């Protein structure tokens, strides 16, 4: 009898050990013009200098870094997010202020970022907790447009890292060209970037035995637009998950017309999206998520009253040329993953 009880206890302990769980939160945030206040002679960054009409001073830069750190802390709740994707970050100096001159200095974030050909000098960057994500490789994918489509844009950041399960996670961060000049007129450039991203995703799906792919970004298109839905092929998750299919965890949220990650002329929409390969939705995966585990961070301090169109809108840093000491014109998005090992 004693031997039976002993074996039962050992079996239960092994079962608990085998079912060890770890939560892994990722987020993406368009920081809205996170510039340093020094002129880069190769970039058109004149808007954000001390002598510019925005009067972008060191003090305002510090305040911007403080605000971004507050947003990351709020999304993380009790634990900092494992991965933080950001866009509209000017350069390494901006990241330095964030990681060394803000409360994030208390956390163990490392970073990688692109150094793109974008005319304004803005880039995409990834902060990562090296205790839960071990960087293996970093690539910067540069879109080279055919004549007449577009001049330059942000590179796509591709990062490979090992997570606690021992699996490799491939992450892509992107910020395709904006809709400036009109949605239809600017669409070919976003279609081109989406096709380039899809090419690299397809290559990984051939190389990896069990590809775990995570894509985050401000796509400057909505989940049902051609660049995301047709070219990239990111669909809304359903019951019939296919491992090598891409699924948009934000797609169902687009149906809520009263809210989104960005508000334009009184209309909310989902420009900021989190997309995963089907392998991350399968119930037997050691890294698992679902569309229910994805959220837009609509914290009250990130919103203000919309006096023109009613309701609420993102509390941005500037309203025109008026400095508001706000956060961003976008809201962050985040997703929770469960790691089983």
Short mmCIF file of N, CA and C in Angstrom, two decimals, residues 34 60-70 94 97-99 101-104:
data_model
loop_
_atom_site.label_atom_id
_atom_site.label_comp_id
_atom_site.label_asym_id
_atom_site.label_seq_id
_atom_site.Cartn_x
_atom_site.Cartn_y
_atom_site.Cartn_z
N UNK A 34 8.76 58.91 -32.47
CA UNK A 34 9.70 58.84 -31.35
C UNK A 34 11.09 59.21 -31.89
N UNK A 60 11.14 67.21 -23.94
CA UNK A 60 9.98 66.54 -24.54
C UNK A 60 10.36 65.11 -24.97
N UNK A 61 11.59 64.91 -25.40
CA UNK A 61 12.05 63.57 -25.74
C UNK A 61 12.03 62.68 -24.50
N UNK A 62 12.55 63.20 -23.37
CA UNK A 62 12.52 62.43 -22.12
C UNK A 62 11.10 62.08 -21.73
N UNK A 63 10.19 63.05 -21.90
CA UNK A 63 8.79 62.81 -21.54
C UNK A 63 8.18 61.75 -22.44
N UNK A 64 8.54 61.77 -23.71
CA UNK A 64 8.05 60.76 -24.65
C UNK A 64 8.53 59.37 -24.24
N UNK A 65 9.81 59.26 -23.88
CA UNK A 65 10.36 57.98 -23.44
C UNK A 65 9.65 57.51 -22.17
N UNK A 66 9.37 58.44 -21.26
CA UNK A 66 8.65 58.09 -20.04
C UNK A 66 7.27 57.55 -20.36
N UNK A 67 6.57 58.20 -21.29
CA UNK A 67 5.24 57.76 -21.67
C UNK A 67 5.27 56.35 -22.28
N UNK A 68 6.22 56.10 -23.17
CA UNK A 68 6.31 54.78 -23.79
C UNK A 68 6.57 53.71 -22.74
N UNK A 69 7.44 54.04 -21.78
CA UNK A 69 7.72 53.08 -20.71
C UNK A 69 6.48 52.81 -19.87
N UNK A 70 5.66 53.83 -19.64
CA UNK A 70 4.41 53.65 -18.90
C UNK A 70 3.46 52.71 -19.65
N UNK A 94 17.11 57.19 -29.77
CA UNK A 94 15.77 57.16 -29.20
C UNK A 94 15.61 55.96 -28.27
N UNK A 97 17.39 56.47 -24.88
CA UNK A 97 16.61 57.22 -23.89
C UNK A 97 15.56 56.34 -23.24
N UNK A 98 14.95 55.46 -24.03
CA UNK A 98 13.89 54.60 -23.51
C UNK A 98 14.44 53.57 -22.53
N UNK A 99 15.56 52.94 -22.87
CA UNK A 99 16.07 51.85 -22.06
C UNK A 99 17.00 52.28 -20.94
N UNK A 101 17.04 55.98 -19.75
CA UNK A 101 16.62 57.22 -19.09
C UNK A 101 15.14 57.20 -18.72
N UNK A 102 14.57 56.03 -18.65
CA UNK A 102 13.16 55.89 -18.26
C UNK A 102 13.09 54.73 -17.26
N UNK A 103 11.92 54.49 -16.66
CA UNK A 103 11.79 53.36 -15.73
C UNK A 103 12.12 52.00 -16.33
N UNK A 104 12.15 51.89 -17.66
CA UNK A 104 12.53 50.62 -18.27
C UNK A 104 13.97 50.25 -17.97
#
